[in-house]
Amino acid sequence: MAAPVSAAWAAVAIVGVATIAIKSSGVMLVHGRQLPARLESMIALLAPAMLAALVVTNTFGGDHRLVLDPRAAGVAAAAVPVALRAPLLVTVITAAATAALVRAI
Amino acid sequence: MRFVTHYRTGIRLALPLAVAVLAFGISYGVLAREAGMGSLAPFVMSTTTFAGSAQFAVASVLSTGGGLAAACVAAILLNVRYAPIGMSVADTLSESTPKRLLEAQLVVDESWALSNRGGGRFDRRILIGAGAVLYLAWVGGTGLGIVGGNLVGDPDKLGMDAAFPALFLALLVGQIRSRTAAVAAALGGAIALVATPFAKPGIPLIAACLACLVGWRRR
């Protein structure tokens, strides 16, 4: 079923403006201000917390459920180059090749 | 220790991912067209929104008859995480306000993660170099998908969908330099895992920010 073209353009405009506003708000709110030390140490922890959440949602995330599919095999295989501190390229290719292989079987 | 970095360091770091992003750009172009979004609208969306998961969400909600409001809410929820992410890089970006706002648009999960130096520090040039490559790959891929149709087949079949979590895993491991960081990572991952079955996509990532609260007591 096709959506009306006008709805598509409305979505392009609304989501585009909202996304640009969201991305701009973060850098405008904080810039050039001396933040309280506690807030700074919390913002510093955003990277490990968000990266772990990105790993989880990109590996197991499904439509309102957790799924175990070839992505998990790819990430598990990538743990080896990660542990060996191999270059990112090796890690990414290991994950993709493993997931492709498991999916083909 | 002093790091000398260049935009091309960011470009080089982002190239392997750019291949995957290009493939997903192509599949987005194909899917959006099949969803009845036309040819120009999905392309304009890639140039302005530059956020893959949100754009896929819009195409799929519109094509299944979910309506405009639902499509926009789903996409915006997926992008709310860019507010805290933007806060984390605010002091890294350019001093001039127009430049800073422009640079902020190049912040996506992958460019942000690649530019992370640990301990809350980021590298502006890596962020911009990587962001620019990924932007070109996403916009170019979308155009190819709209005009050329399905050139590469299903990117998932090539395992491209596993490339992203593997990248995040590699970058996460480099981040665990203190006990507090390890606790925040474990908590963030656990929150996302628990929230995924119950919440709309995007919410688990926002909820994972709560893990930062462990920084309240420790420095």
Short mmCIF file of C-alpha atoms in Angstrom, two decimals:
data_model
loop_
_atom_site.label_atom_id
_atom_site.label_comp_id
_atom_site.label_asym_id
_atom_site.label_seq_id
_atom_site.Cartn_x
_atom_site.Cartn_y
_atom_site.Cartn_z
CA MET A 1 0.00 0.00 0.00
CA ALA A 2 1.38 3.37 -0.99
CA ALA A 3 1.32 6.39 1.28
CA PRO A 4 0.09 9.66 -0.20
CA VAL A 5 2.97 11.77 -1.48
CA SER A 6 1.89 14.76 0.62
CA ALA A 7 2.30 12.70 3.81
CA ALA A 8 5.81 11.80 2.67
CA TRP A 9 6.74 15.47 2.21
CA ALA A 10 5.16 16.44 5.52
CA ALA A 11 7.23 13.73 7.25
CA VAL A 12 10.38 14.93 5.49
CA ALA A 13 9.76 18.48 6.73
CA ILE A 14 8.69 17.62 10.30
CA VAL A 15 11.35 14.99 10.98
CA GLY A 16 14.04 17.07 9.25
CA VAL A 17 13.34 20.20 11.29
CA ALA A 18 13.01 18.21 14.52
CA THR A 19 16.27 16.33 13.95
CA ILE A 20 18.23 19.48 13.12
CA ALA A 21 16.74 21.15 16.22
CA ILE A 22 17.63 18.18 18.44
CA LYS A 23 21.20 18.02 17.13
CA SER A 24 21.59 21.79 17.54
CA SER A 25 20.12 21.94 21.05
CA GLY A 26 22.78 19.73 22.63
CA VAL A 27 25.73 21.71 21.31
CA MET A 28 24.10 25.08 22.04
CA LEU A 29 23.03 24.28 25.60
CA VAL A 30 26.42 23.27 26.88
CA HIS A 31 28.93 25.25 24.86
CA GLY A 32 31.15 27.78 26.58
CA ARG A 33 29.75 27.17 30.01
CA GLN A 34 31.60 25.89 33.01
CA LEU A 35 29.45 22.98 34.05
CA PRO A 36 29.28 21.67 37.60
CA ALA A 37 31.88 18.94 38.14
CA ARG A 38 29.21 16.34 38.82
CA LEU A 39 27.45 17.06 35.56
CA GLU A 40 30.75 16.91 33.69
CA SER A 41 31.63 13.53 35.12
CA MET A 42 28.16 12.29 34.18
CA ILE A 43 28.50 13.54 30.60
CA ALA A 44 31.89 11.78 30.42
CA LEU A 45 30.11 8.51 31.20
CA LEU A 46 27.69 8.99 28.33
CA ALA A 47 30.12 7.35 25.89
CA PRO A 48 30.50 3.98 27.65
CA ALA A 49 26.79 3.86 28.59
CA MET A 50 25.53 4.79 25.13
CA LEU A 51 28.04 2.59 23.29
CA ALA A 52 26.99 -0.43 25.37
CA ALA A 53 23.33 0.37 24.64
CA LEU A 54 24.11 0.70 20.92
CA VAL A 55 25.83 -2.70 20.95
CA VAL A 56 22.82 -4.29 22.64
CA THR A 57 20.11 -2.66 20.51
CA ASN A 58 21.98 -3.23 17.23
CA THR A 59 22.64 -6.88 18.11
CA PHE A 60 19.42 -8.04 19.77
CA GLY A 61 16.91 -5.35 18.91
CA GLY A 62 13.75 -6.46 17.09
CA ASP A 63 10.27 -5.08 16.74
CA HIS A 64 9.32 -4.73 20.41
CA ARG A 65 11.27 -7.84 21.29
CA LEU A 66 14.73 -9.26 21.68
CA VAL A 67 15.86 -11.50 18.85
CA LEU A 68 18.73 -13.90 18.46
CA ASP A 69 19.75 -13.88 14.80
CA PRO A 70 22.98 -14.01 12.75
CA ARG A 71 23.93 -10.52 13.95
CA ALA A 72 24.71 -12.06 17.35
CA ALA A 73 27.04 -14.59 15.71
CA GLY A 74 28.77 -11.76 13.85
CA VAL A 75 29.27 -9.74 17.03
CA ALA A 76 30.47 -12.82 18.95
CA ALA A 77 33.06 -13.52 16.23
CA ALA A 78 34.11 -9.86 16.25
CA ALA A 79 34.94 -10.17 19.95
CA VAL A 80 38.13 -12.01 18.93
CA PRO A 81 39.69 -9.19 16.85
CA VAL A 82 38.40 -6.71 19.44
CA ALA A 83 40.20 -8.60 22.21
CA LEU A 84 43.36 -8.70 20.08
CA ARG A 85 43.07 -4.94 19.43
CA ALA A 86 42.99 -5.59 15.69
CA PRO A 87 42.24 -2.67 13.34
CA LEU A 88 38.58 -1.64 13.06
CA LEU A 89 38.47 -2.81 9.46
CA VAL A 90 39.31 -6.38 10.53
CA THR A 91 36.67 -6.28 13.26
CA VAL A 92 33.95 -4.98 10.96
CA ILE A 93 34.74 -7.48 8.18
CA THR A 94 34.87 -10.39 10.65
CA ALA A 95 31.41 -9.48 11.94
CA ALA A 96 29.88 -9.02 8.49
CA ALA A 97 31.43 -12.19 7.03
CA THR A 98 30.35 -14.32 9.99
CA ALA A 99 26.79 -12.99 9.95
CA ALA A 100 26.58 -13.52 6.19
CA LEU A 101 27.89 -17.08 6.53
CA VAL A 102 25.50 -17.99 9.36
CA ARG A 103 22.60 -16.48 7.42
CA ALA A 104 23.51 -18.47 4.31
CA ILE A 105 23.57 -21.79 6.17
CA MET B 1 51.06 12.88 25.20
CA ARG B 2 50.05 14.92 22.20
CA PHE B 3 47.80 13.74 19.41
CA VAL B 4 48.08 15.28 15.99
CA THR B 5 45.02 14.45 13.99
CA HIS B 6 43.69 15.41 10.62
CA TYR B 7 40.38 15.30 8.86
CA ARG B 8 41.78 12.47 6.78
CA THR B 9 42.26 10.36 9.91
CA GLY B 10 38.49 10.58 10.36
CA ILE B 11 37.96 9.80 6.69
CA ARG B 12 40.20 6.73 6.88
CA LEU B 13 38.55 5.47 10.08
CA ALA B 14 35.09 5.84 8.59
CA LEU B 15 35.76 4.21 5.20
CA PRO B 16 35.00 0.59 6.15
CA LEU B 17 31.72 1.73 7.63
CA ALA B 18 30.98 3.95 4.67
CA VAL B 19 30.65 0.78 2.58
CA ALA B 20 27.95 -0.53 4.91
CA VAL B 21 26.29 2.88 5.11
CA LEU B 22 26.26 3.11 1.29
CA ALA B 23 24.59 -0.31 1.07
CA PHE B 24 21.94 0.70 3.62
CA GLY B 25 21.48 4.01 1.80
CA ILE B 26 20.72 2.07 -1.37
CA SER B 27 18.25 -0.17 0.42
CA TYR B 28 16.63 2.89 2.02
CA GLY B 29 16.21 4.51 -1.41
CA VAL B 30 14.59 1.34 -2.76
CA LEU B 31 12.36 0.85 0.27
CA ALA B 32 11.23 4.48 0.47
CA ARG B 33 10.27 4.46 -3.18
CA GLU B 34 8.37 1.21 -2.78
CA ALA B 35 6.67 2.75 0.26
CA GLY B 36 5.23 5.42 -2.02
CA MET B 37 7.37 8.30 -0.82
CA GLY B 38 8.26 9.23 -4.39
CA SER B 39 11.78 9.88 -5.68
CA LEU B 40 12.66 13.34 -4.44
CA ALA B 41 11.26 13.23 -0.89
CA PRO B 42 13.48 10.35 0.35
CA PHE B 43 16.53 12.00 -1.21
CA VAL B 44 15.77 15.35 0.44
CA MET B 45 15.21 13.49 3.70
CA SER B 46 18.67 11.90 3.54
CA THR B 47 20.30 15.29 2.97
CA THR B 48 18.44 16.98 5.83
CA THR B 49 17.70 14.30 8.42
CA PHE B 50 20.81 12.10 7.95
CA ALA B 51 19.69 9.46 10.43
CA GLY B 52 19.20 5.99 8.97
CA SER B 53 17.07 4.30 11.60
CA ALA B 54 14.65 7.25 11.81
CA GLN B 55 14.28 7.39 8.04
CA PHE B 56 13.63 3.65 7.77
CA ALA B 57 11.03 4.06 10.52
CA VAL B 58 9.19 6.79 8.58
CA ALA B 59 9.12 4.72 5.37
CA SER B 60 7.87 1.61 7.12
CA VAL B 61 5.20 3.37 9.19
CA LEU B 62 3.87 5.29 6.16
CA SER B 63 3.83 2.20 3.94
CA THR B 64 1.92 0.11 6.49
CA GLY B 65 -0.71 2.82 6.85
CA GLY B 66 0.38 3.95 10.31
CA GLY B 67 -0.16 7.60 9.47
CA LEU B 68 1.91 10.77 9.48
CA ALA B 69 1.79 11.42 13.23
CA ALA B 70 2.95 7.92 14.15
CA ALA B 71 5.73 8.08 11.56
CA CYS B 72 7.04 11.39 12.91
CA VAL B 73 6.81 10.34 16.56
CA ALA B 74 8.70 7.12 15.84
CA ALA B 75 11.44 8.97 13.97
CA ILE B 76 11.80 11.75 16.53
CA LEU B 77 12.01 9.26 19.42
CA LEU B 78 14.82 7.55 17.55
CA ASN B 79 16.70 10.84 17.29
CA VAL B 80 16.21 12.25 20.79
CA ARG B 81 19.50 10.64 21.83
CA TYR B 82 21.30 13.27 19.73
CA ALA B 83 20.54 15.88 22.41
CA PRO B 84 22.73 14.26 25.11
CA ILE B 85 25.22 13.13 22.44
CA GLY B 86 25.44 16.74 21.25
CA MET B 87 26.05 17.92 24.81
CA SER B 88 28.99 15.54 25.10
CA VAL B 89 30.75 17.02 22.03
CA ALA B 90 29.69 20.65 22.53
CA ASP B 91 33.06 21.86 23.76
CA THR B 92 34.89 19.96 21.03
CA LEU B 93 33.22 21.77 18.16
CA SER B 94 34.03 25.13 16.60
CA GLU B 95 33.83 28.38 18.58
CA SER B 96 31.82 30.16 15.92
CA THR B 97 28.09 29.51 16.33
CA PRO B 98 27.14 28.97 12.66
CA LYS B 99 30.09 26.61 12.16
CA ARG B 100 29.27 24.76 15.36
CA LEU B 101 25.66 24.27 14.29
CA LEU B 102 26.78 22.97 10.90
CA GLU B 103 29.30 20.61 12.50
CA ALA B 104 26.62 19.36 14.89
CA GLN B 105 24.64 18.03 11.91
CA LEU B 106 27.53 15.65 11.09
CA VAL B 107 27.17 13.99 14.48
CA VAL B 108 25.77 10.49 14.02
CA ASP B 109 26.36 7.45 16.22
CA GLU B 110 29.31 6.25 14.14
CA SER B 111 31.15 9.58 13.72
CA TRP B 112 30.59 10.37 17.39
CA ALA B 113 31.89 6.98 18.48
CA LEU B 114 34.96 7.14 16.23
CA SER B 115 35.95 10.58 17.52
CA ASN B 116 35.76 9.57 21.16
CA ARG B 117 39.08 9.87 22.96
CA GLY B 118 37.81 8.57 26.29
CA GLY B 119 37.25 10.40 29.56
CA GLY B 120 34.64 12.65 27.96
CA ARG B 121 37.00 14.06 25.33
CA PHE B 122 36.38 14.07 21.58
CA ASP B 123 38.40 14.91 18.49
CA ARG B 124 36.77 17.56 16.31
CA ARG B 125 38.64 16.75 13.12
CA ILE B 126 37.95 13.03 13.30
CA LEU B 127 34.29 13.80 13.98
CA ILE B 128 34.04 16.07 10.94
CA GLY B 129 36.10 13.84 8.60
CA ALA B 130 34.18 10.72 9.55
CA GLY B 131 30.83 12.53 9.57
CA ALA B 132 31.41 13.94 6.09
CA VAL B 133 32.32 10.53 4.60
CA LEU B 134 29.29 8.89 6.18
CA TYR B 135 27.05 11.74 5.01
CA LEU B 136 28.23 11.36 1.42
CA ALA B 137 27.81 7.57 1.60
CA TRP B 138 24.28 7.88 3.00
CA VAL B 139 23.09 10.55 0.57
CA GLY B 140 24.88 8.91 -2.39
CA GLY B 141 23.48 5.50 -1.48
CA THR B 142 19.96 6.89 -1.21
CA GLY B 143 20.27 8.46 -4.67
CA LEU B 144 21.60 5.22 -6.16
CA GLY B 145 18.76 3.24 -4.59
CA ILE B 146 16.11 5.63 -5.91
CA VAL B 147 17.52 5.84 -9.43
CA GLY B 148 19.21 2.49 -9.92
CA GLY B 149 16.99 0.22 -7.86
CA ASN B 150 18.35 -2.67 -5.92
CA LEU B 151 22.01 -2.82 -7.01
CA VAL B 152 23.39 -4.79 -4.10
CA GLY B 153 20.49 -6.94 -3.02
CA ASP B 154 19.69 -7.22 0.66
CA PRO B 155 22.53 -5.68 2.72
CA ASP B 156 21.61 -8.01 5.58
CA LYS B 157 22.48 -10.97 3.35
CA LEU B 158 26.03 -9.62 3.18
CA GLY B 159 26.08 -9.34 6.97
CA MET B 160 26.21 -5.54 6.83
CA ASP B 161 23.80 -5.31 9.76
CA ALA B 162 26.39 -6.96 12.00
CA ALA B 163 29.04 -4.38 11.08
CA PHE B 164 27.46 -1.66 13.23
CA PRO B 165 27.24 -3.46 16.59
CA ALA B 166 30.77 -4.81 16.00
CA LEU B 167 32.07 -1.27 15.52
CA PHE B 168 30.32 -0.08 18.67
CA LEU B 169 31.73 -3.06 20.58
CA ALA B 170 35.29 -2.29 19.45
CA LEU B 171 34.92 1.37 20.43
CA LEU B 172 33.26 0.47 23.74
CA VAL B 173 36.15 -1.76 24.78
CA GLY B 174 38.54 1.16 24.21
CA GLN B 175 36.39 3.22 26.60
CA ILE B 176 36.62 0.98 29.63
CA ARG B 177 39.52 2.71 31.31
CA SER B 178 38.10 2.98 34.80
CA ARG B 179 35.85 1.05 37.14
CA THR B 180 33.22 3.76 36.88
CA ALA B 181 33.23 3.57 33.08
CA ALA B 182 32.83 -0.23 33.27
CA VAL B 183 29.89 0.15 35.67
CA ALA B 184 28.24 2.75 33.41
CA ALA B 185 28.69 0.48 30.38
CA ALA B 186 27.27 -2.58 32.14
CA LEU B 187 24.33 -0.56 33.43
CA GLY B 188 23.68 1.14 30.08
CA GLY B 189 23.69 -2.19 28.26
CA ALA B 190 21.43 -3.80 30.86
CA ILE B 191 18.91 -0.93 30.72
CA ALA B 192 18.77 -1.13 26.91
CA LEU B 193 18.31 -4.91 27.05
CA VAL B 194 15.48 -4.74 29.57
CA ALA B 195 13.74 -1.81 27.86
CA THR B 196 13.84 -3.17 24.29
CA PRO B 197 10.82 -5.55 24.52
CA PHE B 198 8.63 -2.96 26.26
CA ALA B 199 9.49 0.42 24.78
CA LYS B 200 9.28 1.96 21.35
CA PRO B 201 12.58 1.88 19.40
CA GLY B 202 14.77 4.76 20.50
CA ILE B 203 13.56 4.77 24.10
CA PRO B 204 16.06 2.09 25.23
CA LEU B 205 18.93 4.31 24.07
CA ILE B 206 17.55 7.33 25.91
CA ALA B 207 16.90 5.24 29.04
CA ALA B 208 20.50 3.99 28.93
CA CYS B 209 21.64 7.58 29.60
CA LEU B 210 20.41 7.03 33.17
CA ALA B 211 23.52 4.92 33.66
CA CYS B 212 25.47 8.20 33.69
CA LEU B 213 24.07 8.80 37.16
CA VAL B 214 26.84 6.58 38.54
CA GLY B 215 29.06 9.61 37.86
CA TRP B 216 27.15 11.57 40.49
CA ARG B 217 29.32 10.32 43.33
CA ARG B 218 32.59 9.44 41.69
CA ARG B 219 34.95 11.53 39.70
#
